[in-house]
Coordinates of C-alpha atoms in Angstrom, one line a residue:
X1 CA -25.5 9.7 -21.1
X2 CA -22.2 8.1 -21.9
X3 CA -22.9 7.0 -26.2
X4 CA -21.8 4.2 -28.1
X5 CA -17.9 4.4 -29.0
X6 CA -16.8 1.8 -31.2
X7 CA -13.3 0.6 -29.8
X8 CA -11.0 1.6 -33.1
X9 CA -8.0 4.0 -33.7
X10 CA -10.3 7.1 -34.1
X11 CA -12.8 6.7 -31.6
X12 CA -10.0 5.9 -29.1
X13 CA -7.9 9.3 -30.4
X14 CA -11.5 11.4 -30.5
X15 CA -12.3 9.9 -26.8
X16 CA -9.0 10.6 -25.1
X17 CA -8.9 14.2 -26.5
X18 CA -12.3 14.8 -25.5
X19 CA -13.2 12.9 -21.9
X20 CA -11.0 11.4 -19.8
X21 CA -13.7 8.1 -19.1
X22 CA -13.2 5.1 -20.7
X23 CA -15.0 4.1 -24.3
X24 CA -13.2 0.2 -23.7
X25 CA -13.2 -1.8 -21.3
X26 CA -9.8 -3.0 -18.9
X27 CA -8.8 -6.7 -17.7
X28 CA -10.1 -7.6 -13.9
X29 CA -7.4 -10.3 -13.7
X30 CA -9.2 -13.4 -12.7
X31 CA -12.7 -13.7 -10.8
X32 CA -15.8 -15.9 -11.8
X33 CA -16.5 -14.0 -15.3
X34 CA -12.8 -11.7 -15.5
X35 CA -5.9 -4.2 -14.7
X36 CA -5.2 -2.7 -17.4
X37 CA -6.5 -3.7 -21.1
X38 CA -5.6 -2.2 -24.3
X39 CA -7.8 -1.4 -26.8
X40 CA -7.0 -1.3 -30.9
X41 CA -6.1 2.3 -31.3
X42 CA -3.2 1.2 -28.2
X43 CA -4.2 3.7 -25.7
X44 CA -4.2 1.7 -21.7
X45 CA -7.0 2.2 -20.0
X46 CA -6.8 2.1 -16.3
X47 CA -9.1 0.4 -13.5
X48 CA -9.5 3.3 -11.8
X49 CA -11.4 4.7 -15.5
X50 CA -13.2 1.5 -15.3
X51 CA -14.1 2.2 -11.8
X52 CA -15.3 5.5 -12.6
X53 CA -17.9 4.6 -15.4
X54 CA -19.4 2.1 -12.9
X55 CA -19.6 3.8 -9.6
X56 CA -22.7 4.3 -7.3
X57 CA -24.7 6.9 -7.7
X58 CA -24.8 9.1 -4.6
X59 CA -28.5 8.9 -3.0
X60 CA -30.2 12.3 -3.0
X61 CA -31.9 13.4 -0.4
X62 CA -35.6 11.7 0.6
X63 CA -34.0 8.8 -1.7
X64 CA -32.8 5.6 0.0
X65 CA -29.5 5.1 1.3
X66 CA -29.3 1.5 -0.7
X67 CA -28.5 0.7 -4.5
X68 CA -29.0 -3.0 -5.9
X69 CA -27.6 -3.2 -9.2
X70 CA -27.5 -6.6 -11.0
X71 CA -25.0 -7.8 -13.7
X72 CA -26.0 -10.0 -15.8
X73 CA -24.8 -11.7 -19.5
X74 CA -27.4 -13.0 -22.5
X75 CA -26.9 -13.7 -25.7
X76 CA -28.4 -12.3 -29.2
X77 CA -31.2 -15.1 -28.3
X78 CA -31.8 -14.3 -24.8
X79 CA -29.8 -17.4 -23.4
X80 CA -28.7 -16.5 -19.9
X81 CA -26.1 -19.5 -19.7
X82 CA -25.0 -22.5 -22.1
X83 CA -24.7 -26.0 -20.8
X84 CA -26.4 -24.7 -17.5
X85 CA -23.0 -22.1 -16.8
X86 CA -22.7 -18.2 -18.2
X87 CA -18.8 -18.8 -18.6
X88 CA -19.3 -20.0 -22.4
X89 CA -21.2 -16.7 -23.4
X90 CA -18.5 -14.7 -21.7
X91 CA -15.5 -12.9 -22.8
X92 CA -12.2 -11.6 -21.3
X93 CA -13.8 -8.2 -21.5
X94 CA -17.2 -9.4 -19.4
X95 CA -14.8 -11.2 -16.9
X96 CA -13.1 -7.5 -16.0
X97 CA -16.5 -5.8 -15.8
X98 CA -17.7 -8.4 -13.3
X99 CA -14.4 -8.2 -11.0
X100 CA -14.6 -4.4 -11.5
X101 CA -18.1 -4.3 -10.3
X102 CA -17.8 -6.5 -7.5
X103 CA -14.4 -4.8 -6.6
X104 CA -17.4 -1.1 -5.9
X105 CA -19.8 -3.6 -4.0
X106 CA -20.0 -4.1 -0.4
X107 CA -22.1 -7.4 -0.9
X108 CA -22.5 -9.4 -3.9
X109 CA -25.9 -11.3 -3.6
X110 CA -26.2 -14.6 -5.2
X111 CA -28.7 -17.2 -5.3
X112 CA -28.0 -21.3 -3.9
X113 CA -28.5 -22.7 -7.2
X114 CA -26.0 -20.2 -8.9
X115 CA -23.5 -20.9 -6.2
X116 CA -23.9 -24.2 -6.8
X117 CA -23.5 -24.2 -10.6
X118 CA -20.7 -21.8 -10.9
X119 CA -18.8 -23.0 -8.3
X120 CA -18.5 -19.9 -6.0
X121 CA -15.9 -19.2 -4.0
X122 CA -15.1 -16.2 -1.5
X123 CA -14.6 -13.0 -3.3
X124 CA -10.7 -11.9 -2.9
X125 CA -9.0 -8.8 -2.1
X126 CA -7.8 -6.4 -5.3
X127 CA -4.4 -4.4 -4.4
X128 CA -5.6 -2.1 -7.7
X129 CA -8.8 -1.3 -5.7
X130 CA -7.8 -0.9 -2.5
X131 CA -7.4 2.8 -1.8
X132 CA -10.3 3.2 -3.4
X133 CA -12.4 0.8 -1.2
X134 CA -10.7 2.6 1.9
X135 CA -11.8 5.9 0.6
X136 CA -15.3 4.6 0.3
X137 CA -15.5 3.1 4.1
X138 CA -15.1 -0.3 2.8
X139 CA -14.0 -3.5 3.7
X140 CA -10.8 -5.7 1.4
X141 CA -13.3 -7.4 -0.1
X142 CA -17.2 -8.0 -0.5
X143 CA -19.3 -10.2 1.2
X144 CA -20.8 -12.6 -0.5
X145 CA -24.8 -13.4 0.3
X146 CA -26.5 -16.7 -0.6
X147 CA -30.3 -16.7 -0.7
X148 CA -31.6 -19.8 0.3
X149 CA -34.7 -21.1 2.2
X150 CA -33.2 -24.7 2.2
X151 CA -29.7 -23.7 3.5
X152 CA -29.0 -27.1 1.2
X153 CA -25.1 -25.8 0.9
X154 CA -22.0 -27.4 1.2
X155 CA -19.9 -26.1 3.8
X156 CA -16.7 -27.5 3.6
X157 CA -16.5 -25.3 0.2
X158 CA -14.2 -22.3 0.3
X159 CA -16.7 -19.8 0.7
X160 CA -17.3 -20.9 3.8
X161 CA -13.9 -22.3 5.5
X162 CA -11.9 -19.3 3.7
X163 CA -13.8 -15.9 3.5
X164 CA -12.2 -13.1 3.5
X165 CA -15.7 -11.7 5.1
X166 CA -17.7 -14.2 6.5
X167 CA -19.9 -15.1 4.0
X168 CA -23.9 -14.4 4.9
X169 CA -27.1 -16.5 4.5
X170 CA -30.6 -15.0 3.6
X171 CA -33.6 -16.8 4.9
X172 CA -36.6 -17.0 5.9
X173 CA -37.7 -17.5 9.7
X174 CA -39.0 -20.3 9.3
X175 CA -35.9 -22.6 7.7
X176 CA -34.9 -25.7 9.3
X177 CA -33.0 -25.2 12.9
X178 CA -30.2 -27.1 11.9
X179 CA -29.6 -26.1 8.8
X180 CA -29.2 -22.8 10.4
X181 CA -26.8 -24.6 13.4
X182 CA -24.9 -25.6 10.7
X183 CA -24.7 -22.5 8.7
X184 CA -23.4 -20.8 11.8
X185 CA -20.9 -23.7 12.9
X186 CA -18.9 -23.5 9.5
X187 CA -18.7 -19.5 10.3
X188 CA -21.7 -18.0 7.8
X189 CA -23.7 -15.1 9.1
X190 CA -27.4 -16.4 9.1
X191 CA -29.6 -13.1 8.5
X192 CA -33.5 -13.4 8.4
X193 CA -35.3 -11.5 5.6
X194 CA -38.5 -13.4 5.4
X195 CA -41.6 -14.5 7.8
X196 CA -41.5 -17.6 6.0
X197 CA -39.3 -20.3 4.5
X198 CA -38.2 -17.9 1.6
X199 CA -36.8 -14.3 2.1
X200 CA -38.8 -11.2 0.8
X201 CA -36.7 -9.3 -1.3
X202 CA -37.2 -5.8 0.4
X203 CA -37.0 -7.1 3.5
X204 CA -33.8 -8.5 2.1
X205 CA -31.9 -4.8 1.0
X206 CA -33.2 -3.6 4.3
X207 CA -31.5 -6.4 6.2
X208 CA -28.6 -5.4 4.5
X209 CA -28.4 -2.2 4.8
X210 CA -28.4 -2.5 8.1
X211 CA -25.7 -3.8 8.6
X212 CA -24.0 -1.3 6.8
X213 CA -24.5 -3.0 2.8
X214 CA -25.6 -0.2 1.1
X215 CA -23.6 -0.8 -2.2
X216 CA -25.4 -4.2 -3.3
X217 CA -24.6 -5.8 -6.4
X218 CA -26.7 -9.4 -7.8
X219 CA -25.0 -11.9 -9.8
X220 CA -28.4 -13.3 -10.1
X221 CA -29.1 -16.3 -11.0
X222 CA -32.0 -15.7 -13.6
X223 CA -34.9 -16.9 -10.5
X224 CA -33.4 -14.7 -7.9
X225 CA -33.0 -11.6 -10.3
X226 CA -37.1 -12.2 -11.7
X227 CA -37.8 -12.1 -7.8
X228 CA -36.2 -8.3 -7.2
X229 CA -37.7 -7.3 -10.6
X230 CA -41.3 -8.7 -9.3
X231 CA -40.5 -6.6 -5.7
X232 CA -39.7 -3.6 -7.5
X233 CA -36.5 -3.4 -5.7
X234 CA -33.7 -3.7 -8.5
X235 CA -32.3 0.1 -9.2
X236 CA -30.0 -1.0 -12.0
X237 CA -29.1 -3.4 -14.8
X238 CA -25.8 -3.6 -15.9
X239 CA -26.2 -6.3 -18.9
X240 CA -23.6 -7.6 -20.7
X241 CA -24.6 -8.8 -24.7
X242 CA -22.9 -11.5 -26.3
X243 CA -22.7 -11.5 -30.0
X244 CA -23.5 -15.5 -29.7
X245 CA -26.7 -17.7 -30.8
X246 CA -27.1 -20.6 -28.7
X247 CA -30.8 -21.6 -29.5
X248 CA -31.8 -24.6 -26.8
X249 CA -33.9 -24.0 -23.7
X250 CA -31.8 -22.2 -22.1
X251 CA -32.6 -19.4 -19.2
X252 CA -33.6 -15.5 -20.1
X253 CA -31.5 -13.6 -17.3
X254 CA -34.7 -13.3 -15.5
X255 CA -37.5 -16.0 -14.6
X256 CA -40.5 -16.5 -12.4
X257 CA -44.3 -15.0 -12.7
X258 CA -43.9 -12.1 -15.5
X259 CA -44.6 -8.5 -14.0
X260 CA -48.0 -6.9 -14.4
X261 CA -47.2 -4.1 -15.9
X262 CA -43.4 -3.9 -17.4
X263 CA -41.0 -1.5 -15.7
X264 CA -39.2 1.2 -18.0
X265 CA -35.7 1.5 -16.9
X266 CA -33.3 4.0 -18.7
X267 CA -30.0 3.8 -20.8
X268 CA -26.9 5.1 -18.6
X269 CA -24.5 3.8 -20.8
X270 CA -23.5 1.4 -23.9
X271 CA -20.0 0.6 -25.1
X272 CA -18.9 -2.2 -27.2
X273 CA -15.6 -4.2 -27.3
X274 CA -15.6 -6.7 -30.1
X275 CA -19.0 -7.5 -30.9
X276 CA -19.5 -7.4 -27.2
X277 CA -22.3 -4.7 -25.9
X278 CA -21.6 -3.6 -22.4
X279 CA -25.4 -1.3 -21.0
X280 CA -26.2 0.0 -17.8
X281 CA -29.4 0.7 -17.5
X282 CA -31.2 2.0 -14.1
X283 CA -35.0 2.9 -13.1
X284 CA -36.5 5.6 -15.2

């Protein structure tokens, strides 16, 4: 397990010296929440370090093929978002882990309302990432996958008219016709993961993985990330903690029908960059 190292001139001197992996964090350069950062002590930290402290685990055998991780951001008071957006309980730091994390993904998986809110647009090709992401079989860039029954989306937005990937649609079989015709007309990949109007969450990494998503990363929102923690299908948490106090009504990072029995997942890693707490934790 990868401990917490405070970011200052010893810790980064005592780090270096003893393991080459990163005890800070490094800049994403732009993205939804954030290639090279520097900490206090000075010392660079590269993306491929970054890269390294998040990768996917490689399954074992009998396991399956697929990992969903989800990254998500909360403050000291469980807010998920301020003013209805996560941006204002962000940092620089959080924006780099997001673009680094998406930057391993094959899919990112996003609920309607979240792409709605945040403004989504297609996720972009990284130069810094790119041997990497050929090494690994990958595409320049992840998909993006919207989970929606409705298919209530605006597609003259760029995630639709200028993907990189074409982006997908999760839904059930029985969504609207047209909806779907129109999904399909503006260039979306319609993919069925449901008997119903909504999609089933297994059925949903399934559908995925076969077409070749294996790597799958959730953005959330805080309803679509309470439905793969009620399905038992989230593998990993990768939860960022602001040192902020918002109060209000906001969100918890997850919502919908509490669990019947909590599931114990288990610390992979914690580091800290200004006040900011950056955990991975995956299922114990």
């Amino acid at each position: 397990m990868r401990r917490l190292f405070p970011v200052t001139d010893e810790t980064v001197t005592d780090r270096t010296a003893a393991d080459p992996a990163p005890a800070d964090l490094a800049d994403e350069g732009g993205g939804a929440r954030g290639a090279h950062g520097r900490s206090p002590g000075g010392h660079e930290w590269s993306l491929d370090e970054i890269a390294d402290a998040y990768a996917y685990p490689e399954p074992r055998p009998g396991e399956p093929v697929a990992w969903l991780r989800a990254n998500m951001v909360s403050t000291l008071d469980g807010a998920a978002q301020h003013d209805g957006r996560s941006q204002p309980i962000s940092s620089a730091t959080d924006m780099r882990v997001f673009g680094t994390l998406r930057a391993l993904a094959d899919v990112v998986i996003v609920g309607a309302e979240t792409v709605r809110q945040e403004q989504y647009r297609p996720a972009r090709a990284r130069a810094e990432f790119a041997e990497r992401r050929e090494a690994a079989g990958q595409g320049a860039a992840p998909a993006i996958a919207i989970v929606s029954a409705s298919l209530d989306l605006d597609f003259s937005l760029p995630l639709f008219t200028s993907p990189l990937v074409p982006t997908l649609i999760l839904t059930g079989a029985a969504a609207a016709p047209d909806r779907v015709a129109a999904a399909e007309k503006a260039g979306a990949r319609v993919v069925t993961a449901g008997d119903g109007m909504g999609v089933e969450p297994a059925r949903a990494v399934r559908a995925l993985a076969g077409l070749g998503h294996t790597r799958l990363l959730t953005e959330g929102g805080p309803r679509l990330l309470g439905q793969l923690v009620a399905a038992g299908v989230l593998d990993e948490l990768c939860l960022t903690v602001s040192p902020m106090l918002t109060a209000g009504g906001a969100q918890r990072i997850a919502g919908g029908p509490a669990v019947a029995v909590p599931q114990r997942f288990a610390l992979v890693s914690l580091l800290e960059e200004d006040g900011f707490l950056y955990s991975r934790y995956a299922r114990a």
